[in-house]
Tab-separated table of C-alpha atoms and ligand atoms in Angstrom:
chain	number	residue	atom	x	y	z
C	212	MET	CA	0.042	0.013	0.027
C	213	LYS	CA	1.394	3.432	-0.997
C	214	LYS	CA	1.923	6.096	1.656
C	215	LEU	CA	2.834	9.731	1.661
C	216	VAL	CA	4.993	11.316	4.357
C	217	VAL	CA	4.652	15.110	4.628
C	218	GLN	CA	6.785	17.393	6.858
C	219	PRO	CA	5.656	20.846	8.038
C	220	VAL	CA	6.865	23.773	6.013
C	221	LYS	CA	7.827	27.368	6.655
C	222	SER	CA	6.038	28.559	3.503
C	223	VAL	CA	4.965	27.539	0.009
C	224	LYS	CA	6.348	29.532	-2.888
C	225	GLY	CA	6.540	29.347	-6.637
C	226	ALA	CA	4.542	28.867	-9.793
C	227	VAL	CA	2.571	25.696	-10.415
C	228	THR	CA	0.954	24.281	-13.471
C	229	VAL	CA	-1.582	21.585	-12.453
C	230	PRO	CA	-2.663	18.931	-14.847
C	231	GLY	CA	-5.703	19.136	-17.118
C	232	ASP	CA	-9.312	19.201	-15.915
C	233	LYS	CA	-10.691	15.793	-15.154
C	234	SER	CA	-14.336	16.498	-16.095
C	235	ILE	CA	-13.359	18.117	-19.414
C	236	SER	CA	-10.824	15.347	-20.237
C	237	HIS	CA	-13.487	12.646	-19.833
C	238	ARG	CA	-15.924	14.526	-22.032
C	239	SER	CA	-13.271	15.228	-24.686
C	240	VAL	CA	-12.756	11.449	-25.224
C	241	MET	CA	-16.552	10.789	-25.171
C	242	LEU	CA	-17.511	13.401	-27.701
C	243	GLY	CA	-14.323	13.065	-29.761
C	244	SER	CA	-15.135	9.381	-30.148
C	245	LEU	CA	-18.586	10.143	-31.434
C	246	ALA	CA	-17.474	12.930	-33.759
C	247	TYR	CA	-16.665	12.455	-37.355
C	248	GLY	CA	-12.955	13.079	-38.118
C	249	THR	CA	-9.828	13.648	-36.043
C	250	THR	CA	-10.269	15.345	-32.709
C	251	GLN	CA	-7.074	16.675	-31.155
C	252	VAL	CA	-7.010	17.075	-27.392
C	253	GLU	CA	-4.417	19.244	-25.798
C	254	ASN	CA	-3.438	19.008	-22.107
C	255	PHE	CA	-5.544	15.803	-21.543
C	256	LEU	CA	-5.382	14.586	-17.940
C	257	THR	CA	-3.439	11.298	-18.050
C	258	SER	CA	-4.717	10.152	-14.662
C	259	ALA	CA	-6.144	6.701	-13.957
C	260	ASP	CA	-9.760	7.904	-14.193
C	261	CYS	CA	-9.421	9.507	-17.622
C	262	ILE	CA	-7.355	6.530	-18.890
C	263	SER	CA	-10.321	4.332	-17.843
C	264	THR	CA	-12.555	6.413	-20.069
C	265	MET	CA	-10.038	6.230	-22.938
C	266	ASN	CA	-9.753	2.473	-22.620
C	267	ILE	CA	-13.535	2.040	-22.729
C	268	PHE	CA	-13.691	3.829	-26.052
C	269	LYS	CA	-10.714	1.925	-27.346
C	270	ALA	CA	-12.504	-1.255	-26.316
C	271	MET	CA	-15.446	-0.094	-28.516
C	272	GLY	CA	-13.203	0.239	-31.533
C	273	VAL	CA	-12.167	3.872	-31.439
C	274	HIS	CA	-8.559	4.649	-32.510
C	275	ILE	CA	-7.027	6.880	-29.847
C	276	LYS	CA	-3.344	7.695	-29.879
C	277	GLN	CA	-1.831	9.233	-26.750
C	278	LYS	CA	1.498	11.072	-26.771
C	279	GLY	CA	2.118	12.620	-23.396
C	280	THR	CA	-0.819	14.794	-22.687
C	281	HIS	CA	-1.919	15.010	-26.332
C	282	LEU	CA	-4.619	12.789	-27.713
C	283	THR	CA	-5.518	12.128	-31.330
C	284	ILE	CA	-8.976	10.553	-31.555
C	285	GLN	CA	-10.098	9.106	-34.869
C	286	GLY	CA	-13.851	9.423	-34.588
C	287	LYS	CA	-16.017	7.629	-37.072
C	288	GLY	CA	-19.303	9.224	-36.165
C	289	LEU	CA	-22.202	8.853	-33.791
C	290	ASN	CA	-23.106	5.308	-34.733
C	291	SER	CA	-19.628	3.874	-35.184
C	292	LEU	CA	-19.003	2.199	-31.786
C	293	LYS	CA	-18.414	-1.500	-31.914
C	294	PRO	CA	-19.434	-4.197	-29.372
C	295	PRO	CA	-16.625	-4.567	-26.829
C	296	ALA	CA	-15.091	-8.034	-26.412
C	297	LYS	CA	-15.282	-7.971	-22.641
C	298	THR	CA	-16.824	-6.114	-19.698
C	299	LEU	CA	-16.057	-2.376	-19.746
C	300	ASP	CA	-14.143	-1.205	-16.649
C	301	ALA	CA	-14.553	2.316	-15.293
C	302	GLY	CA	-11.980	1.727	-12.487
C	303	ASN	CA	-12.503	4.259	-9.680
C	304	SER	CA	-14.231	6.731	-11.878
C	305	GLY	CA	-17.847	7.735	-10.955
C	306	THR	CA	-17.923	10.173	-13.847
C	307	THR	CA	-16.911	7.627	-16.446
C	308	SER	CA	-19.472	5.023	-15.187
C	309	ARG	CA	-22.402	7.344	-14.849
C	310	ILE	CA	-21.959	9.396	-18.021
C	311	ILE	CA	-21.149	6.350	-20.093
C	312	LEU	CA	-24.283	4.567	-18.898
C	313	GLY	CA	-26.279	7.081	-20.901
C	314	LEU	CA	-24.159	6.604	-23.980
C	315	LEU	CA	-24.223	2.775	-23.712
C	316	SER	CA	-27.992	2.794	-23.298
C	317	GLY	CA	-28.226	4.220	-26.808
C	318	GLN	CA	-26.026	1.598	-28.558
C	319	PRO	CA	-27.333	-1.110	-30.770
C	320	PHE	CA	-25.350	-3.723	-28.857
C	321	ALA	CA	-25.374	-5.037	-25.292
C	322	THR	CA	-22.567	-4.136	-22.851
C	323	ARG	CA	-21.489	-4.791	-19.315
C	324	LEU	CA	-19.920	-2.151	-17.146
C	325	THR	CA	-18.022	-2.600	-13.824
C	326	GLY	CA	-15.536	-0.716	-11.619
C	327	ASP	CA	-13.185	-1.119	-8.682
C	328	LYS	CA	-14.288	-2.068	-5.215
C	329	TYR	CA	-14.918	1.541	-4.290
C	330	LEU	CA	-16.972	2.326	-7.382
C	331	ARG	CA	-19.006	-0.878	-6.961
C	332	ARG	CA	-20.322	0.601	-3.726
C	333	ARG	CA	-21.471	3.950	-5.260
C	334	PRO	CA	-25.046	4.601	-6.216
C	335	MET	CA	-25.950	4.174	-9.870
C	336	LYS	CA	-29.804	4.378	-9.479
C	337	ARG	CA	-29.567	8.147	-10.008
C	338	VAL	CA	-28.762	7.463	-13.681
C	339	VAL	CA	-30.322	4.014	-14.110
C	340	GLY	CA	-33.753	5.308	-12.914
C	341	PRO	CA	-34.181	8.078	-15.636
C	342	LEU	CA	-32.441	5.935	-18.330
C	343	THR	CA	-34.956	3.192	-17.641
C	344	GLN	CA	-37.689	5.796	-18.136
C	345	MET	CA	-36.144	6.527	-21.496
C	346	GLY	CA	-36.572	2.904	-22.352
C	347	ALA	CA	-33.116	1.504	-21.404
C	348	ARG	CA	-32.917	-1.982	-20.046
C	349	ILE	CA	-30.292	-2.119	-17.322
C	350	SER	CA	-29.860	-4.944	-14.838
C	351	GLY	CA	-27.536	-5.563	-11.954
C	352	PRO	CA	-27.192	-5.990	-8.141
C	353	ALA	CA	-29.696	-4.369	-5.726
C	354	ASP	CA	-32.271	-3.632	-8.450
C	355	ALA	CA	-29.582	-2.188	-10.770
C	356	SER	CA	-28.422	0.346	-8.283
C	357	LEU	CA	-24.843	-0.943	-8.139
C	358	LEU	CA	-22.238	-1.977	-10.668
C	359	PRO	CA	-21.616	-4.344	-12.383
C	360	LEU	CA	-24.490	-3.520	-14.771
C	361	LYS	CA	-25.644	-5.131	-17.932
C	362	ILE	CA	-27.051	-2.740	-20.547
C	363	GLU	CA	-29.191	-4.316	-23.208
C	364	THR	CA	-30.204	-3.007	-26.645
C	365	ARG	CA	-33.247	-0.845	-26.569
C	366	LYS	CA	-34.564	2.075	-28.611
C	367	LEU	CA	-34.531	5.133	-26.403
C	368	LYS	CA	-37.204	7.799	-26.404
C	369	GLY	CA	-36.778	11.305	-25.038
C	370	ILE	CA	-38.223	12.231	-21.651
C	371	THR	CA	-38.413	15.322	-19.436
C	372	TYR	CA	-36.515	14.760	-16.208
C	373	ARG	CA	-36.174	17.050	-13.232
C	374	LEU	CA	-32.920	16.217	-11.390
C	375	PRO	CA	-33.672	15.280	-7.718
C	376	VAL	CA	-29.965	15.600	-6.822
C	377	ALA	CA	-27.809	18.364	-8.265
C	378	SER	CA	-25.584	16.210	-10.412
C	379	ALA	CA	-23.645	17.079	-13.554
C	380	GLN	CA	-22.937	13.359	-14.033
C	381	VAL	CA	-26.676	12.575	-14.216
C	382	LYS	CA	-27.382	15.604	-16.414
C	383	SER	CA	-24.597	14.595	-18.776
C	384	SER	CA	-25.613	10.939	-18.891
C	385	LEU	CA	-29.127	11.875	-19.939
C	386	LEU	CA	-27.910	14.415	-22.522
C	387	LEU	CA	-25.621	11.770	-24.037
C	388	ALA	CA	-28.508	9.275	-24.097
C	389	GLY	CA	-30.541	12.099	-25.696
C	390	LEU	CA	-28.153	12.142	-28.595
C	391	PHE	CA	-29.479	8.658	-29.565
C	392	ALA	CA	-33.054	8.861	-28.308
C	393	VAL	CA	-36.017	9.670	-30.500
C	394	GLY	CA	-37.608	13.046	-29.661
C	395	ASP	CA	-36.896	15.646	-27.112
C	396	THR	CA	-34.805	14.882	-24.000
C	397	THR	CA	-35.206	17.713	-21.497
C	398	VAL	CA	-33.147	17.822	-18.308
C	399	ILE	CA	-34.281	20.346	-15.733
C	400	GLU	CA	-31.704	21.249	-13.105
C	401	PRO	CA	-33.149	23.247	-10.254
C	402	THR	CA	-29.582	23.986	-9.044
C	403	PRO	CA	-26.967	24.706	-11.743
C	404	THR	CA	-24.160	22.101	-12.014
C	405	ARG	CA	-20.955	22.189	-14.046
C	406	ASP	CA	-21.867	22.766	-17.683
C	407	HIS	CA	-18.839	21.242	-19.495
C	408	THR	CA	-21.057	18.888	-21.468
C	409	GLU	CA	-23.182	21.726	-22.753
C	410	ARG	CA	-20.147	23.806	-23.567
C	411	MET	CA	-18.577	20.917	-25.435
C	412	PHE	CA	-21.916	20.325	-27.321
C	413	SER	CA	-21.730	23.959	-28.508
C	414	ALA	CA	-18.034	23.590	-29.425
C	415	PHE	CA	-18.813	20.480	-31.534
C	416	GLY	CA	-21.891	22.128	-33.080
C	417	ILE	CA	-24.353	19.704	-31.460
C	418	PRO	CA	-27.651	21.566	-31.319
C	419	PHE	CA	-29.449	21.970	-27.933
C	420	LYS	CA	-31.523	24.608	-26.263
C	421	ARG	CA	-31.113	26.113	-22.865
C	422	LYS	CA	-34.178	27.909	-21.401
C	423	GLY	CA	-33.978	28.859	-17.759
C	424	ASP	CA	-33.079	25.674	-15.881
C	425	ALA	CA	-34.037	23.351	-18.707
C	426	ILE	CA	-31.675	21.856	-21.341
C	427	LYS	CA	-33.326	20.273	-24.288
C	428	ILE	CA	-31.790	18.167	-27.064
C	429	HIS	CA	-33.704	16.719	-29.997
C	430	GLY	CA	-32.540	13.270	-31.049
C	431	PRO	CA	-31.371	11.343	-32.756
C	432	ILE	CA	-28.910	14.115	-33.635
C	433	LYS	CA	-27.193	14.605	-37.012
C	434	PRO	CA	-23.540	13.659	-37.349
C	435	PHE	CA	-21.142	16.251	-36.044
C	436	LYS	CA	-17.544	17.040	-36.874
C	437	ALA	CA	-14.291	16.617	-34.991
C	438	ARG	CA	-12.532	19.640	-33.452
C	439	LYS	CA	-9.625	20.710	-31.436
C	440	ILE	CA	-10.064	20.767	-27.638
C	441	LYS	CA	-7.831	22.646	-25.192
C	442	VAL	CA	-8.246	21.315	-21.634
C	443	PRO	CA	-7.559	23.911	-18.977
C	444	GLY	CA	-5.844	23.187	-15.678
C	445	ASP	CA	-8.112	21.559	-13.144
C	446	ILE	CA	-9.429	24.003	-10.526
C	447	SER	CA	-10.217	21.023	-8.262
C	448	SER	CA	-6.450	20.131	-8.332
C	449	ALA	CA	-5.425	23.758	-8.002
C	450	ALA	CA	-7.604	24.037	-4.913
C	451	PHE	CA	-5.054	22.084	-2.841
C	452	PHE	CA	-2.339	24.556	-3.704
C	453	ILE	CA	-4.660	27.495	-3.207
C	454	VAL	CA	-5.447	26.406	0.349
C	455	ALA	CA	-1.763	25.519	0.976
C	456	GLY	CA	-0.832	29.109	-0.032
C	457	LEU	CA	-3.522	30.622	2.198
C	458	ILE	CA	-2.818	28.687	5.425
C	459	THR	CA	1.000	28.568	5.445
C	460	PRO	CA	2.806	31.726	6.600
C	461	ASN	CA	4.820	33.886	4.228
C	462	SER	CA	3.537	32.176	1.199
C	463	LYS	CA	2.970	33.302	-2.411
C	464	ILE	CA	1.937	30.881	-5.059
C	465	LEU	CA	0.823	31.330	-8.666
C	466	LEU	CA	-1.439	28.712	-10.281
C	467	LYS	CA	-1.179	28.926	-14.080
C	468	ASN	CA	-3.835	28.360	-16.744
C	469	ILE	CA	-6.584	27.208	-14.445
C	470	GLY	CA	-10.093	26.593	-15.721
C	471	VAL	CA	-12.386	29.228	-14.155
C	472	ASN	CA	-15.747	28.136	-15.554
C	473	PRO	CA	-18.212	29.877	-13.218
C	474	THR	CA	-19.913	26.576	-12.430
C	475	ARG	CA	-16.673	25.422	-10.792
C	476	THR	CA	-15.341	28.446	-8.918
C	477	GLY	CA	-17.375	28.256	-5.732
C	478	ILE	CA	-14.254	27.467	-3.798
C	479	LEU	CA	-12.678	30.756	-4.935
C	480	ASP	CA	-15.737	32.765	-3.942
C	481	VAL	CA	-15.922	31.081	-0.430
C	482	LEU	CA	-12.217	31.351	0.325
C	483	LYS	CA	-12.208	35.052	-0.751
C	484	LYS	CA	-15.190	35.656	1.515
C	485	MET	CA	-13.139	34.098	4.372
C	486	GLY	CA	-10.529	36.797	3.764
C	487	GLY	CA	-8.283	34.774	1.451
C	488	LYS	CA	-5.949	36.895	-0.612
C	489	ILE	CA	-6.727	35.418	-4.018
C	490	THR	CA	-6.219	37.441	-7.257
C	491	ILE	CA	-7.625	36.100	-10.515
C	492	TYR	CA	-5.966	37.163	-13.844
C	493	PRO	CA	-8.258	36.053	-16.698
C	494	LYS	CA	-6.564	35.009	-19.868
C	495	LYS	CA	-7.680	35.265	-23.513
C	496	THR	CA	-9.232	32.077	-24.884
C	497	GLY	CA	-10.366	31.078	-28.387
C	498	LYS	CA	-13.905	30.512	-29.550
C	499	GLY	CA	-15.612	27.553	-27.914
C	500	GLU	CA	-12.906	27.202	-25.297
C	501	GLU	CA	-13.443	27.088	-21.547
C	502	PRO	CA	-12.366	30.331	-19.629
C	503	ILE	CA	-8.938	30.158	-18.027
C	504	ALA	CA	-7.035	32.379	-15.574
C	505	ASP	CA	-3.863	32.556	-13.592
C	506	ILE	CA	-4.533	32.618	-9.881
C	507	LEU	CA	-2.245	34.303	-7.361
C	508	VAL	CA	-2.572	33.310	-3.697
C	509	GLN	CA	-0.911	34.777	-0.657
C	510	SER	CA	-0.972	33.718	3.084
C	511	SER	CA	-4.075	35.083	4.695
C	512	ARG	CA	-5.793	35.314	8.066
C	513	LEU	CA	-8.931	33.352	7.370
C	514	LYS	CA	-12.179	33.876	9.185
C	515	ALA	CA	-14.963	31.347	9.596
C	516	ILE	CA	-17.979	31.173	7.203
C	517	THR	CA	-21.326	29.398	6.821
C	518	VAL	CA	-21.752	27.512	3.601
C	519	ASN	CA	-25.421	26.519	3.226
C	520	ASP	CA	-26.653	27.956	-0.039
C	521	GLU	CA	-27.688	25.146	-2.441
C	522	ASN	CA	-26.410	27.128	-5.357
C	523	ILE	CA	-22.800	27.110	-4.107
C	524	ILE	CA	-22.639	23.424	-3.112
C	525	PRO	CA	-22.360	22.003	-6.687
C	526	ARG	CA	-19.982	24.812	-7.610
C	527	MET	CA	-17.407	23.460	-5.071
C	528	ILE	CA	-18.615	19.882	-4.570
C	529	ASP	CA	-15.171	18.282	-5.058
C	530	GLU	CA	-13.415	21.002	-2.898
C	531	PHE	CA	-15.154	20.325	0.420
C	532	PRO	CA	-12.417	18.110	1.818
C	533	ILE	CA	-9.725	20.807	1.217
C	534	PHE	CA	-12.206	23.472	2.323
C	535	ALA	CA	-12.474	21.634	5.637
C	536	VAL	CA	-8.713	21.927	6.087
C	537	ALA	CA	-8.913	25.710	5.411
C	538	ALA	CA	-11.752	25.929	7.974
C	539	THR	CA	-9.547	24.388	10.714
C	540	GLN	CA	-7.259	27.368	10.208
C	541	ALA	CA	-9.927	30.030	10.119
C	542	GLU	CA	-10.851	32.109	13.177
C	543	GLY	CA	-14.371	31.205	14.447
C	544	THR	CA	-16.930	28.446	13.739
C	545	THR	CA	-17.418	27.313	10.204
C	546	VAL	CA	-20.607	25.542	9.331
C	547	VAL	CA	-21.358	23.530	6.240
C	548	LYS	CA	-24.941	22.362	5.457
C	549	LYS	CA	-26.859	20.790	2.591
C	550	ALA	CA	-23.814	18.918	1.307
C	551	GLU	CA	-25.096	15.410	1.959
C	552	ASP	CA	-23.960	14.163	-1.426
C	553	LEU	CA	-20.466	14.215	-0.021
C	554	LYS	CA	-21.383	10.927	1.640
C	555	VAL	CA	-21.510	9.091	-1.676
C	556	LYS	CA	-18.342	10.382	-3.278
C	557	GLU	CA	-15.173	8.268	-3.577
C	558	SER	CA	-15.687	7.810	0.185
C	559	ASP	CA	-18.072	9.229	2.795
C	560	ARG	CA	-16.189	12.528	2.761
C	561	ILE	CA	-18.122	14.039	5.654
C	562	LEU	CA	-17.105	11.221	7.915
C	563	MET	CA	-13.563	10.747	6.528
C	564	MET	CA	-12.554	14.401	6.894
C	565	ALA	CA	-14.057	14.516	10.423
C	566	VAL	CA	-12.237	11.423	11.567
C	567	THR	CA	-8.906	12.243	10.036
C	568	LEU	CA	-8.758	15.942	10.916
C	569	LYS	CA	-9.920	15.139	14.490
C	570	LYS	CA	-6.997	12.765	14.734
C	571	MET	CA	-4.722	15.633	13.737
C	572	GLY	CA	-6.170	17.731	16.558
C	573	ALA	CA	-8.918	19.772	14.699
C	574	HIS	CA	-12.285	20.583	16.276
C	575	ILE	CA	-14.537	19.148	13.627
C	576	GLN	CA	-17.982	17.678	14.122
C	577	PRO	CA	-19.648	15.771	11.312
C	578	THR	CA	-23.395	16.440	10.865
C	579	GLN	CA	-26.067	14.802	8.628
C	580	ASP	CA	-25.206	17.187	5.749
C	581	GLY	CA	-21.858	18.819	6.517
C	582	TRP	CA	-19.642	19.810	9.410
C	583	VAL	CA	-19.175	22.252	12.258
C	584	ILE	CA	-15.501	23.223	12.417
C	585	LYS	CA	-14.017	25.418	15.188
C	586	GLY	CA	-10.816	27.245	14.427
C	587	LYS	CA	-8.174	28.157	14.505
C	588	THR	CA	-6.491	24.980	15.832
C	589	SER	CA	-2.895	23.909	15.657
C	590	LEU	CA	-2.750	20.510	14.101
C	591	ASN	CA	-0.349	17.734	15.033
C	592	GLY	CA	1.309	15.271	12.615
C	593	CYS	CA	0.232	11.659	13.012
C	594	MET	CA	-0.554	8.603	11.016
C	595	VAL	CA	-3.926	8.831	9.126
C	596	SER	CA	-5.480	6.826	6.315
C	597	SER	CA	-7.126	8.346	3.231
C	598	GLY	CA	-9.545	5.430	3.004
C	599	GLY	CA	-8.517	5.111	-0.645
C	600	ASP	CA	-9.973	8.480	-1.588
C	601	HIS	CA	-7.663	10.752	-3.609
C	602	ARG	CA	-9.111	14.080	-2.435
C	603	ILE	CA	-8.978	13.050	1.223
C	604	ALA	CA	-5.322	12.023	0.737
C	605	MET	CA	-4.320	15.333	-0.883
C	606	SER	CA	-6.330	17.402	1.650
C	607	LEU	CA	-4.554	15.705	4.506
C	608	ALA	CA	-1.177	16.351	2.812
C	609	VAL	CA	-2.034	20.062	2.808
C	610	ALA	CA	-3.091	19.954	6.486
C	611	ALA	CA	0.179	18.265	7.219
C	612	LEU	CA	2.110	21.378	5.884
C	613	VAL	CA	0.873	23.345	8.952
C	614	ALA	CA	1.008	20.511	11.474
C	615	GLN	CA	3.572	19.993	14.255
C	616	GLY	CA	5.797	17.088	13.271
C	617	SER	CA	5.511	14.741	10.357
C	618	THR	CA	2.351	13.232	9.021
C	619	THR	CA	2.105	9.826	7.325
C	620	ILE	CA	-0.913	9.423	5.063
C	621	LEU	CA	-1.668	5.792	4.238
C	622	ASP	CA	-3.415	4.411	1.186
C	623	THR	CA	-2.429	7.177	-1.227
C	624	GLU	CA	-2.289	5.102	-4.431
C	625	ASN	CA	-5.579	6.729	-5.581
C	626	ILE	CA	-4.058	10.201	-5.826
C	627	ASN	CA	-3.265	8.952	-9.268
C	628	THR	CA	-6.961	8.888	-10.252
C	629	SER	CA	-6.950	12.722	-10.565
C	630	PHE	CA	-3.551	14.198	-9.927
C	631	PRO	CA	-0.577	11.972	-10.804
C	632	ASN	CA	2.229	14.489	-10.096
C	633	PHE	CA	0.722	15.912	-6.863
C	634	GLU	CA	3.541	14.820	-4.674
C	635	LYS	CA	6.200	16.211	-6.946
C	636	LEU	CA	4.542	19.579	-7.216
C	637	LEU	CA	3.979	19.744	-3.490
C	638	LYS	CA	7.672	19.126	-2.858
C	639	GLN	CA	8.537	21.706	-5.435
C	640	VAL	CA	6.690	24.540	-3.653
C	641	ALA	CA	7.287	23.412	-0.067
C	642	LYS	CA	10.006	25.603	1.589
C	643	ARG	CA	11.389	24.266	4.904
M	845	S3P	C1	-18.447	15.480	-12.174
M	845	S3P	C2	-19.529	15.828	-11.440
M	845	S3P	C3	-19.527	15.767	-9.957
M	845	S3P	C4	-18.103	15.716	-9.385
M	845	S3P	C5	-17.268	14.752	-10.103
M	845	S3P	C6	-17.167	15.127	-11.590
M	845	S3P	C7	-18.492	15.585	-13.664
M	845	S3P	O1	-20.235	14.656	-9.590
M	845	S3P	O2	-18.205	15.400	-8.012
M	845	S3P	O3	-15.973	14.705	-9.527
M	845	S3P	O4	-17.460	15.534	-14.320
M	845	S3P	O5	-19.609	15.631	-14.197
M	845	S3P	P1	-21.838	14.669	-9.339
M	845	S3P	O6	-22.492	14.827	-10.612
M	845	S3P	O7	-22.157	13.336	-8.725
M	845	S3P	O8	-22.064	15.810	-8.325
């Protein structure tokens, strides 16, 4: 089992380029594979999760060449996927499994989809339910709520579906099913979630309509052409360095070319409200590209905050573990509410962050849908386990920078699912 040993630092300093965005990388392979022609992807995230997506499309006959972080995808059109020889494996990736279920439901061949032991515990009903309403036939354990799932051939029909949980994965899964379904597929999202699928639809020229909180696509859609995709740096990865810069003394850190799509920047808004010295320098981007910026962060005296607005939760859903670390270093009582979906991420993140940070000396209380965190506390280095969750592991590594003594984080193999060079970059900026 891999472990990560982190020593306290005096400061963090330097410029960091984090790898490409995970959500956008997944979608680039999915849509590039369905497009007609050669899609070039720049700055693809070569992490285990995105490689799982790539391998699934290769298994369905798509020619994808990877050279470093550059992908060349030879798409043969919407109806070109071939039956895979064996069960498709999404590894640890919830995004791969859920979004791909929509796409697989629309194929004229049967497939089986599985994942690793963590993913096999995560809820799939949120996509299986509405896909079944569209006519998909999906079977598997616990009434098809868990992987492995079997997806049989069925003709899909469009439906109108109001998302009961704010989830970009569910929205994207239904929109991808909608590409193949007959008639209108309308997804209503009461709370906005990341819109990378919609932006990529626009970039590829896939027609859809957005009206208020409803997104409508009329299927089956016409063939669409390949294009070039530039993947920005992942703000979810940058967040670890942003918080490291804020909570360690005498620090100044520049994060370069980070994706600042407003559906993802909740963490910046919240940290700024807490008094975080964060300056955003927007950069010019081409037509159809996601917005990017350089982000400058300096050590700050943070003050506590209450996060309980349902509109902000999806905008920082993956950043709650690192936000909890920031809250331990903020003056006052921080409260997080309405974030119950954290319980069904790669681990139960409410529980995991409470248990591990408590062990490090933080005053953190888990609740039904968030935490109560009292700061500012001095943390102590100790031995903690990430529970196999990449974002818990990296959050604890950042907490360890301001702890007394060294911290050993166990079970850190999964950092590779989203941020393969995390340890190297952390060492690069850590000044002792
Ligand atoms: C993602 C959506 C979010 C997020 C995940 C990536 C996506 O999940 O937590 O890491 O790429 O669509 P939910 O849709 O379950 O909130």
